[in-house]
Short mmCIF file of C-alpha atoms in Angstrom, two decimals:
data_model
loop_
_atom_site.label_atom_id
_atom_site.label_comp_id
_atom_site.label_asym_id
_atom_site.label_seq_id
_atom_site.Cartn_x
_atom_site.Cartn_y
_atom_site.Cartn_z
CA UNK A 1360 23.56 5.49 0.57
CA UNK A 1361 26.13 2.78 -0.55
CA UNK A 1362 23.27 -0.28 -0.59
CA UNK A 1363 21.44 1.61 -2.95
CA UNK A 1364 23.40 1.97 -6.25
CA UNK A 1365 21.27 3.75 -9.23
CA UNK A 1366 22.33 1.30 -11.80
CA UNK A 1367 21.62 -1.68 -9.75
CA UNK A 1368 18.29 -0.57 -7.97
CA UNK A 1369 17.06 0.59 -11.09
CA UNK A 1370 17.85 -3.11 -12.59
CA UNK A 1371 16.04 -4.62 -9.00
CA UNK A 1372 13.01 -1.78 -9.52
CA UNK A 1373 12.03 -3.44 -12.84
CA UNK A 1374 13.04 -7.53 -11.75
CA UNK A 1375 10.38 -6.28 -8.67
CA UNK A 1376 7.51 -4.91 -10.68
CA UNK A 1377 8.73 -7.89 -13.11
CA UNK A 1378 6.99 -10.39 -10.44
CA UNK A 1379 4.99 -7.59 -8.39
CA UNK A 1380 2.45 -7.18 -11.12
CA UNK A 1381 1.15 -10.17 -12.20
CA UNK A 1382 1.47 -11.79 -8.55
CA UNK A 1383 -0.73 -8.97 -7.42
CA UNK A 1384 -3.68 -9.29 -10.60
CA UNK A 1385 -3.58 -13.47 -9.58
CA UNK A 1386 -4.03 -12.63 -5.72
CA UNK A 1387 -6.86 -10.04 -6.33
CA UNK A 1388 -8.54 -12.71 -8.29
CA UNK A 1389 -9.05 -15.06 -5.46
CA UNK A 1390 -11.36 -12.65 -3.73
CA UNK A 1391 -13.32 -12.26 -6.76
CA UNK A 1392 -13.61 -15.87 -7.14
CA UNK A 1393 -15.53 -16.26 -3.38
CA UNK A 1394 -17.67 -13.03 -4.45
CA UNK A 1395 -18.93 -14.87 -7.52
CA UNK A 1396 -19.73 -18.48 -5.65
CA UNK A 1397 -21.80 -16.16 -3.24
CA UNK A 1398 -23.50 -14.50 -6.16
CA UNK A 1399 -24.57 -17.77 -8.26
CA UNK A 1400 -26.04 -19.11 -4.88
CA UNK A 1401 -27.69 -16.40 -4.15
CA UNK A 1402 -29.48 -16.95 -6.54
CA UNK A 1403 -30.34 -20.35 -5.59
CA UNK A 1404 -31.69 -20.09 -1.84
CA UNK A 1405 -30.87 -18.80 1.52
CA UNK A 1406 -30.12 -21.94 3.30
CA UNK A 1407 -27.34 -22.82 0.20
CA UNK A 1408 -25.64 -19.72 0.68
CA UNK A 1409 -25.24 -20.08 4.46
CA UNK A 1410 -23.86 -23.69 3.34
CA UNK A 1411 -21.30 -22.31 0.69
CA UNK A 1412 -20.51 -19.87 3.52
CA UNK A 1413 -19.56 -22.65 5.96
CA UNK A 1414 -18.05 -24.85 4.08
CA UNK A 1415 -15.94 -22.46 2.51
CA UNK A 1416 -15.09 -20.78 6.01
CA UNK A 1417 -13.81 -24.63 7.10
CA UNK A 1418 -11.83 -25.26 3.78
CA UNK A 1419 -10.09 -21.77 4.02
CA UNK A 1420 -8.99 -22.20 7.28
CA UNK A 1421 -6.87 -25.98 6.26
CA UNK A 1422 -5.89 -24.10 3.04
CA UNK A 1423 -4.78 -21.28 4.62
CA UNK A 1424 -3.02 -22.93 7.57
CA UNK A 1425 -1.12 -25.16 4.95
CA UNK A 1426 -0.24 -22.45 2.48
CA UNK A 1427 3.48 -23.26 3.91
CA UNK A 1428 3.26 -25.51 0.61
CA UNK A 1429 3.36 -22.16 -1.30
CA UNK A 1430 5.60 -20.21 1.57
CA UNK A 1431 8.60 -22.72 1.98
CA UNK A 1432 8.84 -24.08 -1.67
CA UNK A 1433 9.26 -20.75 -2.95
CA UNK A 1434 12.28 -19.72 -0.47
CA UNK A 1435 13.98 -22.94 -0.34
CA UNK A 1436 13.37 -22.62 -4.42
CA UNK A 1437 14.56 -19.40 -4.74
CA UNK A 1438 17.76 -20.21 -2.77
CA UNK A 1439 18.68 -23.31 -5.21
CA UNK A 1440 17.70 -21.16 -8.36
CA UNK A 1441 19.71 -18.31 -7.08
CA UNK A 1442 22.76 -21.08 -6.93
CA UNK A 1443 22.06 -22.70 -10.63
CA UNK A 1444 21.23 -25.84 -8.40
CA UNK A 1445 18.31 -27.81 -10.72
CA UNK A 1446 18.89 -30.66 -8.64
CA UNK A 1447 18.22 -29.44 -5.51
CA UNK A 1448 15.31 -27.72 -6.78
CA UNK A 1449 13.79 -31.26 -8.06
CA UNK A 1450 14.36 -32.84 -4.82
CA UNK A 1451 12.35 -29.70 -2.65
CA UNK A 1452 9.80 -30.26 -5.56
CA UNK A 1453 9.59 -34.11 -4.61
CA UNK A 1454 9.96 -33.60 -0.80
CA UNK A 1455 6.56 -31.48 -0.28
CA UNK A 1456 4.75 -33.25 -3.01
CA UNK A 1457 5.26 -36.21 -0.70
CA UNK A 1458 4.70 -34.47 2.23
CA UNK A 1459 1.18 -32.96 0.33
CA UNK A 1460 -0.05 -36.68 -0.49
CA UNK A 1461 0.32 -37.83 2.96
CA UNK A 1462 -1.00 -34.91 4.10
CA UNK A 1463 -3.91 -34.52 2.25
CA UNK A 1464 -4.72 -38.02 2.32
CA UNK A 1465 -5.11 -37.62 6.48
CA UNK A 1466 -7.05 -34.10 6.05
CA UNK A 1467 -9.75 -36.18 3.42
CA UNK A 1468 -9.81 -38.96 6.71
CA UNK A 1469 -10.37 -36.42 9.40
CA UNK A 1470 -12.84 -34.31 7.21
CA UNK A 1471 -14.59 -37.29 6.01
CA UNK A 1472 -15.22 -38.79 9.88
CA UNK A 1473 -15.20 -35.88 11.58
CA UNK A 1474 -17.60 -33.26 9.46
CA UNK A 1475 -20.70 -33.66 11.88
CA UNK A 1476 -18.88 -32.86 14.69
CA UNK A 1477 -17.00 -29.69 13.13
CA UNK A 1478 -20.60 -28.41 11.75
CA UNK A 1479 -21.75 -28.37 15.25
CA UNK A 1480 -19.56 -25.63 15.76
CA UNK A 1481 -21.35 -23.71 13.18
CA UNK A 1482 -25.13 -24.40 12.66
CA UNK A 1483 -28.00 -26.12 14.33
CA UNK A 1484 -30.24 -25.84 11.76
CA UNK A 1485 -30.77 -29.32 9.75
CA UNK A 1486 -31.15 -28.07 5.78
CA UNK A 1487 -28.00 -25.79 6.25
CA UNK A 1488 -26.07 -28.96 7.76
CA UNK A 1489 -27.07 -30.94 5.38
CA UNK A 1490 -26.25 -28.97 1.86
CA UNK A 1491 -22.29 -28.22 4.02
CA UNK A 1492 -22.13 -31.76 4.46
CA UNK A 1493 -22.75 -32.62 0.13
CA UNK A 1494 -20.48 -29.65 -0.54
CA UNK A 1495 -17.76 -30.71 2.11
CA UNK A 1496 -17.63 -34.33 0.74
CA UNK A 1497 -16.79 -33.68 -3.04
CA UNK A 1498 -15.09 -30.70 -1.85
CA UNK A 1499 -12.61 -32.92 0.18
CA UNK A 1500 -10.99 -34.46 -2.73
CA UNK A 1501 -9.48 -31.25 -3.88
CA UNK A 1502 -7.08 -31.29 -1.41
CA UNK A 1503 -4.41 -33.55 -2.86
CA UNK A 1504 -4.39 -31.20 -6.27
CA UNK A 1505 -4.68 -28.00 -4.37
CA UNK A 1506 -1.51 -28.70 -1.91
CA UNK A 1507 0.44 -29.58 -5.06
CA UNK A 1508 -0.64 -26.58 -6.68
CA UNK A 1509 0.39 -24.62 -4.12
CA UNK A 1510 3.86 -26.74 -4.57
CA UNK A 1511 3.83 -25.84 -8.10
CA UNK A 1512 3.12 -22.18 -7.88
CA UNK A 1513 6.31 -22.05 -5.07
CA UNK A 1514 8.34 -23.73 -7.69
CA UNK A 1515 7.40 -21.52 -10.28
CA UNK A 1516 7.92 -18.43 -8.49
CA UNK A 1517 10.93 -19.40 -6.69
CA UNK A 1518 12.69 -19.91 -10.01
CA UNK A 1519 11.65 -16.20 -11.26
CA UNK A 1520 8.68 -17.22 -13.47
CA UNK A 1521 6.04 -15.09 -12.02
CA UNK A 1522 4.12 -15.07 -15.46
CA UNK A 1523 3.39 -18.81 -15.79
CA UNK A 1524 2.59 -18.43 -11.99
CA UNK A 1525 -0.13 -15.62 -13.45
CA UNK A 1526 -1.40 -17.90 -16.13
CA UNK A 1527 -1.87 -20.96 -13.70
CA UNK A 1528 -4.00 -19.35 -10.70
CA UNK A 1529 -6.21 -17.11 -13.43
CA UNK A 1530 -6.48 -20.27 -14.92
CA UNK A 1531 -8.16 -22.32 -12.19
CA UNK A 1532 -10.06 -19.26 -11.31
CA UNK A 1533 -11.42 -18.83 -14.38
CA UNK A 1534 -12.31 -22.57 -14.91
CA UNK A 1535 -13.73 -22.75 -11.46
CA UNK A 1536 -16.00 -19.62 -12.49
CA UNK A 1537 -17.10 -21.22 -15.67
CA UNK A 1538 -17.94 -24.34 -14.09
CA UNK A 1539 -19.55 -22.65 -10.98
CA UNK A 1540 -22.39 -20.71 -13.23
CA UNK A 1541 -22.51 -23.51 -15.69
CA UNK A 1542 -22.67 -26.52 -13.23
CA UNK A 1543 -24.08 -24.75 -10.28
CA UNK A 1544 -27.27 -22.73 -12.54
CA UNK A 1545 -27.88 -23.73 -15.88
CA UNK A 1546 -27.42 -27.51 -15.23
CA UNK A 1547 -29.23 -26.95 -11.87
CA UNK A 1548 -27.13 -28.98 -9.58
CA UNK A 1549 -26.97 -25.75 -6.77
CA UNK A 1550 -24.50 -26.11 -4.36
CA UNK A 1551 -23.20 -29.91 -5.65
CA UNK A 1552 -22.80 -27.97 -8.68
CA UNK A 1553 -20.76 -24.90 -6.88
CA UNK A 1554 -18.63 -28.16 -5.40
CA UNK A 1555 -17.60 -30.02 -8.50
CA UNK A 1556 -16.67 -26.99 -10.29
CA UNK A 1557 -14.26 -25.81 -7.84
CA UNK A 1558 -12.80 -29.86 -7.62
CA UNK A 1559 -12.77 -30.31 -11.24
CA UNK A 1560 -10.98 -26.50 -11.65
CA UNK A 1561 -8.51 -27.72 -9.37
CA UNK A 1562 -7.54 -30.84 -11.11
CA UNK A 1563 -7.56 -29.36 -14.49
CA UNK A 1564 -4.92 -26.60 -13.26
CA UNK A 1565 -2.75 -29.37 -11.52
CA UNK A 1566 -2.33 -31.29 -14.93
CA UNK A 1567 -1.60 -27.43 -16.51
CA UNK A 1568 0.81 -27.16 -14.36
CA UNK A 1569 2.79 -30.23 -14.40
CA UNK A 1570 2.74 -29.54 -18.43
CA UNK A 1571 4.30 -26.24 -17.90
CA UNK A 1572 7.07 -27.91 -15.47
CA UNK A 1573 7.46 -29.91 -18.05
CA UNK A 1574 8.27 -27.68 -20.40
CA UNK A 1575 10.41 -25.00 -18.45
CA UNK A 1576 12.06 -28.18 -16.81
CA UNK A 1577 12.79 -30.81 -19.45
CA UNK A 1578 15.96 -32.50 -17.49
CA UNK A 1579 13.51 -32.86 -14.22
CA UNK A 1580 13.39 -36.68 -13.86
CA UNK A 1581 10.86 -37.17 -11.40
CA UNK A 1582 8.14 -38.43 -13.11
CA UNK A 1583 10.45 -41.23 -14.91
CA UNK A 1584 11.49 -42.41 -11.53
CA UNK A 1585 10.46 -43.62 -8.67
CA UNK A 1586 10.23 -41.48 -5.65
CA UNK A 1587 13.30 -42.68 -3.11
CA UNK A 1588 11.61 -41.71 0.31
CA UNK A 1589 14.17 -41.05 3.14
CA UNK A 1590 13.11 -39.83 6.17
CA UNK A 1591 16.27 -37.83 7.28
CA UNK A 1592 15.72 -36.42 3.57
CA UNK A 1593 12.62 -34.58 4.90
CA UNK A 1594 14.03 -33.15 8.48
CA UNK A 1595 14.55 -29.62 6.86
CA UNK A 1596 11.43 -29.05 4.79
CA UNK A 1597 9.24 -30.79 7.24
CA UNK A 1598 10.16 -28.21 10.48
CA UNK A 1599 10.40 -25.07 8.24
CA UNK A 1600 6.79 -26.14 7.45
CA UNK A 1601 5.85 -26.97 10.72
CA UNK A 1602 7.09 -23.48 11.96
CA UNK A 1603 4.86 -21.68 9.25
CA UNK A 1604 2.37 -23.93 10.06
CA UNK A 1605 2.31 -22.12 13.39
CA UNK A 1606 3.03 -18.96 12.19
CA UNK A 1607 -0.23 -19.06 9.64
CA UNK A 1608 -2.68 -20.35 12.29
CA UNK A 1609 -2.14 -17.91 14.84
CA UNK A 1610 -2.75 -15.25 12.31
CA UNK A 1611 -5.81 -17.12 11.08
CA UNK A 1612 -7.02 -17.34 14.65
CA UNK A 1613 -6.38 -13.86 15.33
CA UNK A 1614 -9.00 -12.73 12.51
CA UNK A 1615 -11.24 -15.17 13.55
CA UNK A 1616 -10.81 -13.67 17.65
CA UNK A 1617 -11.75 -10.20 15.78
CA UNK A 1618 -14.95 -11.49 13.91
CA UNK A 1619 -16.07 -13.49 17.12
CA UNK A 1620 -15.59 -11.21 20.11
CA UNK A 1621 -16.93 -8.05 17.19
CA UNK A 1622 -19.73 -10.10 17.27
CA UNK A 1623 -20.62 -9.93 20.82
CA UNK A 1624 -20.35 -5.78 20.29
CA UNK A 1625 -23.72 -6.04 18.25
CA UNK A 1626 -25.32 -6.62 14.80
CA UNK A 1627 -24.77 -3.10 13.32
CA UNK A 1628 -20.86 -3.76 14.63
CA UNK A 1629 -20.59 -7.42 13.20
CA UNK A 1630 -21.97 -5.54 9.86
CA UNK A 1631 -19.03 -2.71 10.14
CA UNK A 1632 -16.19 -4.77 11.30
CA UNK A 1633 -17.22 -7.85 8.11
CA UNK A 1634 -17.12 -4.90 5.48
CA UNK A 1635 -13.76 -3.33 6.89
CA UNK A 1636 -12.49 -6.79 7.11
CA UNK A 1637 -13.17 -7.37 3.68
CA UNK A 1638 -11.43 -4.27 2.62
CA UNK A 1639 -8.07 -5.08 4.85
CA UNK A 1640 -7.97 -8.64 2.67
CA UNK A 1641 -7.48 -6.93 -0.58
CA UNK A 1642 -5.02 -4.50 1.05
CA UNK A 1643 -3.82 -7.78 2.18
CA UNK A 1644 -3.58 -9.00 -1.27
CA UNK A 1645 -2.43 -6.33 -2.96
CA UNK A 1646 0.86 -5.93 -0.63
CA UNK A 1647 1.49 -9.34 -1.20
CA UNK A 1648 2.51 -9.24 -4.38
CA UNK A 1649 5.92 -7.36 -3.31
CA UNK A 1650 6.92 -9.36 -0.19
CA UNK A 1651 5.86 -12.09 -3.13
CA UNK A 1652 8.89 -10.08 -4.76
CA UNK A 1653 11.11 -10.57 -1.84
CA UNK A 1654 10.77 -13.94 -1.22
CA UNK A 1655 12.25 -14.72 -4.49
CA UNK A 1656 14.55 -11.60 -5.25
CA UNK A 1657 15.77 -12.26 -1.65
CA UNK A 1658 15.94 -16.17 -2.30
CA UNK A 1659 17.92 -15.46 -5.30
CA UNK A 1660 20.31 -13.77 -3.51
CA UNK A 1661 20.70 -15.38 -0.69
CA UNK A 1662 23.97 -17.90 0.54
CA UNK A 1663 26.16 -16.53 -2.11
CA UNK A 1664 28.42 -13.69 -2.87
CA UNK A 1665 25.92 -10.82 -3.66
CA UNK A 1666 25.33 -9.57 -0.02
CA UNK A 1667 25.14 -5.72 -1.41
CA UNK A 1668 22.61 -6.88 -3.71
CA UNK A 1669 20.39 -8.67 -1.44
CA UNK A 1670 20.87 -5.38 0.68
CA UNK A 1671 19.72 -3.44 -2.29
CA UNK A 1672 16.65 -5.74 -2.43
CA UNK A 1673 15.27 -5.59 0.89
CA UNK A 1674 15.59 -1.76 0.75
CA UNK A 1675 13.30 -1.19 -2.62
CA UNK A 1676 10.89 -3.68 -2.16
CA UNK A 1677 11.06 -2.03 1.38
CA UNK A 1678 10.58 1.34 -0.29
CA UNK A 1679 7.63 0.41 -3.24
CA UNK A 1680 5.58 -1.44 -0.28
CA UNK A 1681 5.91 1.42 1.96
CA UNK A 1682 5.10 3.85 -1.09
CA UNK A 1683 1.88 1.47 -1.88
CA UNK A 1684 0.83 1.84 1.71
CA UNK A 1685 0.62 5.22 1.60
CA UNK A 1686 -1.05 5.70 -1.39
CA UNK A 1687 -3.63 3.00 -0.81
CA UNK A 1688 -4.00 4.75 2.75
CA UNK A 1689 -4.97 8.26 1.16
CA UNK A 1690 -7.24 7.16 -0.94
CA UNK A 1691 -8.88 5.39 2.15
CA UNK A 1692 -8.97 8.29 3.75
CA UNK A 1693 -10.39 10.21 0.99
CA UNK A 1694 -12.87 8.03 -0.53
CA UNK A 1695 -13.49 5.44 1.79
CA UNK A 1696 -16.78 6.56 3.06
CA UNK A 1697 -17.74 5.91 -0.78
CA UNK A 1698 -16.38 3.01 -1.09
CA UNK A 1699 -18.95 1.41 2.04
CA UNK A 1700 -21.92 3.10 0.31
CA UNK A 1701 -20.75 0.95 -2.51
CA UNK A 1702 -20.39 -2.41 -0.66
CA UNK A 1703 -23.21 -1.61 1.13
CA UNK A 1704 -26.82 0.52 0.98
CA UNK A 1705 -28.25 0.13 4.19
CA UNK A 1706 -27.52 3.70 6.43
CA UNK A 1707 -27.39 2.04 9.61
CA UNK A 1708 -24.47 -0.26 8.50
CA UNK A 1709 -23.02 2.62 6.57
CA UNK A 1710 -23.00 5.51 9.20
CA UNK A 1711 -21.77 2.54 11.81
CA UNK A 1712 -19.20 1.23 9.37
CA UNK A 1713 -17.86 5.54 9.11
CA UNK A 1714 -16.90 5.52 12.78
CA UNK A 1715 -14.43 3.14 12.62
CA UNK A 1716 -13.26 4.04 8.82
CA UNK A 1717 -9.96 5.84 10.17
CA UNK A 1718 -8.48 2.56 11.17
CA UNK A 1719 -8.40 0.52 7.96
CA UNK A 1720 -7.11 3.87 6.30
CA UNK A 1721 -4.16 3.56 8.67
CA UNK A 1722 -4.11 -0.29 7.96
CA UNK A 1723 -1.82 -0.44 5.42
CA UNK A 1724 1.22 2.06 6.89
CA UNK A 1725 0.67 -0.48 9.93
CA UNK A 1726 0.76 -3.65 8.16
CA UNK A 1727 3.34 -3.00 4.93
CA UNK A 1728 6.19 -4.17 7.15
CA UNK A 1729 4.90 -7.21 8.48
CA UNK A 1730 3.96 -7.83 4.47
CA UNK A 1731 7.10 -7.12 3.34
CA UNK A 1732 9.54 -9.04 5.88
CA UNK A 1733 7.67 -12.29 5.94
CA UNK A 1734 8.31 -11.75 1.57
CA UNK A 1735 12.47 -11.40 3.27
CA UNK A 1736 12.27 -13.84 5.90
CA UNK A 1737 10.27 -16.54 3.59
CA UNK A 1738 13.35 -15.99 0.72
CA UNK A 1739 15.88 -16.11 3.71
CA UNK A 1740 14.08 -19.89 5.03
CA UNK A 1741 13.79 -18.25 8.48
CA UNK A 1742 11.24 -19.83 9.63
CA UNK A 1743 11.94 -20.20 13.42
CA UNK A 1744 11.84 -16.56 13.58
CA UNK A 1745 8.78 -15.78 11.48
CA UNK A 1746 6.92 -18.44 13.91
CA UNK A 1747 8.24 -16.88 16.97
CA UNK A 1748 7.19 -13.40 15.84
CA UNK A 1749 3.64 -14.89 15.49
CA UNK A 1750 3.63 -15.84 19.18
CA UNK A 1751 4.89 -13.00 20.54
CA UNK A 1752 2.89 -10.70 18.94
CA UNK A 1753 -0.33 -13.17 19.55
CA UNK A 1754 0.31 -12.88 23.13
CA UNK A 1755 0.61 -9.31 22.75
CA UNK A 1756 -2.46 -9.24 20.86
CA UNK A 1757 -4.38 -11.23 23.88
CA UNK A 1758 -3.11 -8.69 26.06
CA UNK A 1759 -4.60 -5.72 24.28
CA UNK A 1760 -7.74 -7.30 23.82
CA UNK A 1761 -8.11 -7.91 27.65
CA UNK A 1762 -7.08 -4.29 28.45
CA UNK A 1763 -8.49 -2.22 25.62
CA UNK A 1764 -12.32 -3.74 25.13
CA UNK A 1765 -13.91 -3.00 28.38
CA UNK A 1766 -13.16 0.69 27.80
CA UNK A 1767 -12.63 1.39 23.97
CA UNK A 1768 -15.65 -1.62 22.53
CA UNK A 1769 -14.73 -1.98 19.18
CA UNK A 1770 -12.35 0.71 18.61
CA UNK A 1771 -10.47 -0.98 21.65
CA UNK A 1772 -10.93 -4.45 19.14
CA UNK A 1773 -9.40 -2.64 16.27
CA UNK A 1774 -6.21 -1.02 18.17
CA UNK A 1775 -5.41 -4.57 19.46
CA UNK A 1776 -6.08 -5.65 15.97
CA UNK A 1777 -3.50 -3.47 14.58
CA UNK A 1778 -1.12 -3.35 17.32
CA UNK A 1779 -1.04 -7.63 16.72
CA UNK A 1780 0.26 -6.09 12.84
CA UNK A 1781 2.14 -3.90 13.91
CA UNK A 1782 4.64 -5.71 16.74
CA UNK A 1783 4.80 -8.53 13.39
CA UNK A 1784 6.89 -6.41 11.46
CA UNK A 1785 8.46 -4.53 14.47
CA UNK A 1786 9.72 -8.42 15.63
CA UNK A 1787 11.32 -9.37 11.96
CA UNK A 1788 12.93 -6.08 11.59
CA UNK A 1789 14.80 -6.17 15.00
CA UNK A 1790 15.82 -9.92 13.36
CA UNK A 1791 17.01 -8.18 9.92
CA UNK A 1792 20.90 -8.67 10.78
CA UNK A 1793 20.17 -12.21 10.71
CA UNK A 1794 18.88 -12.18 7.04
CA UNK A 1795 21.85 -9.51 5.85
CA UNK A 1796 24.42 -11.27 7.97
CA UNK A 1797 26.23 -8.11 7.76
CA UNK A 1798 29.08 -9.35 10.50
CA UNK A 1799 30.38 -11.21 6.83
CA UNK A 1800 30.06 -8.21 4.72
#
């Protein structure tokens, strides 16, 4: 096959594990970070962990839905860096970090006002309301530093430095985990103390990283200058965001559909479907780290004379994500039902959990592609089409839900589930022509 030249896909193979790797130790770390805050309350009292729980669930959900900070930077990034453009680069840098103050500065209004109300939505019960509200209120103030993180980590990445990327998010993890068992037990301020170490973590990172722009970017000017704020300047960044904007929530919702309506199935199926759940997030994670690969690699290559080469990108990182799937889906298969015992000891959850083990063994040969083109369409800046994607396979996903649960229960939840995955990277590939632009090969 002409798009996939020895020397030159043996040159991308190593540029892709080059970024691969570390991006995939830093994701992996972010789950760990959440299983540690639940451990160090848990040793506090029941009412805190349901708190941590809840306010964490709430936080997640704006962080998530606004990880287009991370998303577009890096493409847009990646584009410039691919054209030896520093300017450009330093104006995307200054559009979103504008875009983040503003931004956060209405989330930290709306959170602020509007926390009783939103808690309603979660818990009756008075003590558990009231340690979510002291969390949620110094936990707030972290959202200013963590949007521009996530600016700073696109920026990073985008310009093919995934190893300072590494050292910044096991950086704030590591603080926050530090600060968490330090401020949160042996100081004894519980949850408060759960709260300021994950603010203070944040902050500490964001200076760390505007040291290391400083360094890998000494004729960056921003922060000599004022910042010249143009509205027309901000047309481009502001819809691509908007559209992943879109794009991320309907995903989040879709989750939170499946944890909801497994609810209503039963306790024993709530248990099953929270465990699997858990598992598909560190496939998640894992598979990230190459369409983490693509977005830049693709980026890189994109708008400029090295078509064959962009080809040659998509197709390995294509090929290693596919190969990862199917490894990560044997081992499923084979020691899965270990695995459970593992996360869990109690029979009932673990025999319940067993009958619906063969779908998150087929998870990741379902979900690669949707992994692995939103890595090509992020690096291309194709936005509209990674949003519209989203809805169609949302409203695909509504319509299995409706047809398959009143027959199938939860194995009727988990083929709508993946059949939402699925039609995500069925959508982007039938859109592929539109990254290659092959019509100007």
């Amino acid at each position: 096959m002409k798009y996939l030249n020895k020397s030159q896909s043996k040159k991308n193979f190593k540029l892709i594990l080059n970024i691969a790797i570390p991006m995939i130790i830093a994701n992996l770390s972010i789950p760990l970070l959440g299983l540690i805050d639940t451990a160090i309350v848990g040793r506090i009292n029941i009412e805190q962990i349901g708190s941590v729980a809840i306010g964490s669930t709430i936080l997640s959900f704006i962080y998530f839905c606004f990880g287009f900070f991370r998303m577009g930077t890096t493409g847009l990034t990646a584009q410039a860096w691919g054209q030896n453009n520093l300017k450009k680069i330093e104006n995307i840098f200054i559009q979103n970090f504008v875009l983040a103050i503003i931004i956060s500065a209405l989330l930290i209004l709306i959170l602020f006002f509007l926390k009783d109300i939103i808690l309603l939505l979660f818990t009756n019960n008075d003590l558990i309301t009231l340690h979510t509200k002291q969390y949620l209120t110094i936990r707030i103030f972290e959202t200013p530093a963590r949007f521009i993180n996530f600016i700073i980590i696109g920026l990073l990445l985008g310009c093919n430095k995934p190893w300072q990327t590494f050292k910044l998010i096991i950086l704030v993890n590591s603080i926050n985990i530090v600060l968490d068992i330090y401020l949160g037990i042996f100081l004894n301020l519980q949850i408060k103390g759960i709260a300021l170490g994950t603010l203070i973590s944040e902050y500490i990172c964001l200076i760390y990283g505007f040291s290391i722009i400083k360094k890998e970017f000494p004729n960056f000017t921003f922060y000599k200058k004022q910042l010249n704020i143009k509205i027309n300047n901000y047309k481009t960044i502001f819809y691509s965001n908007l559209n992943l904007f879109i794009r991320t929530a309907l995903i989040l919702i879709s989750i939170v559909m499946f944890t909801a309506i497994g609810s209503r199935l039963g306790q024993l199926t709530l248990a099953a479907n929270a465990i699997l759940i858990s598992i598909q997030m560190f496939i998640s994670y894992g598979l990230d780290g190459f369409a983490q690969a693509a977005e830049v690699l693709v980026g890189n290559n994109y708008k400029k004379s090295k078509k064959y080469n962009l080809i040659n990108v998509i197709l390995i990182t294509g090929i290693i994500s596919f190969l990862s799937a199917t490894i990560i889906s044997i081992i499923l298969l084979l020691y899965g039902a270990y695995l459970i015992t593992f996360i869990s000891p109690i029979n009932e959850v673990i025999n319940e959990t067993n009958k619906y083990i063969l779908w998150i063994a087929l998870s990741p040969l379902v979900s690669f592609l949707s992994f692995h083109l939103d890595g090509v369409f992020i690096g291309a800046n194709l936005s509209k089409i990674m949003r519209n994607s989203v809805i169609i396979s949302f409203i695909i996903y509504l319509i299995c839900l409706y047809i398959f649960i009143p027959t199938y229960n939860n194995n009727g939840l988990w083929l709508a589930f993946m059949t939402f995955m699925l039609f995500r990277g069925i959508l982007l590939l039938i859109n592929i022509k539109k990254v290659l632009n092959i019509k100007k090969l």
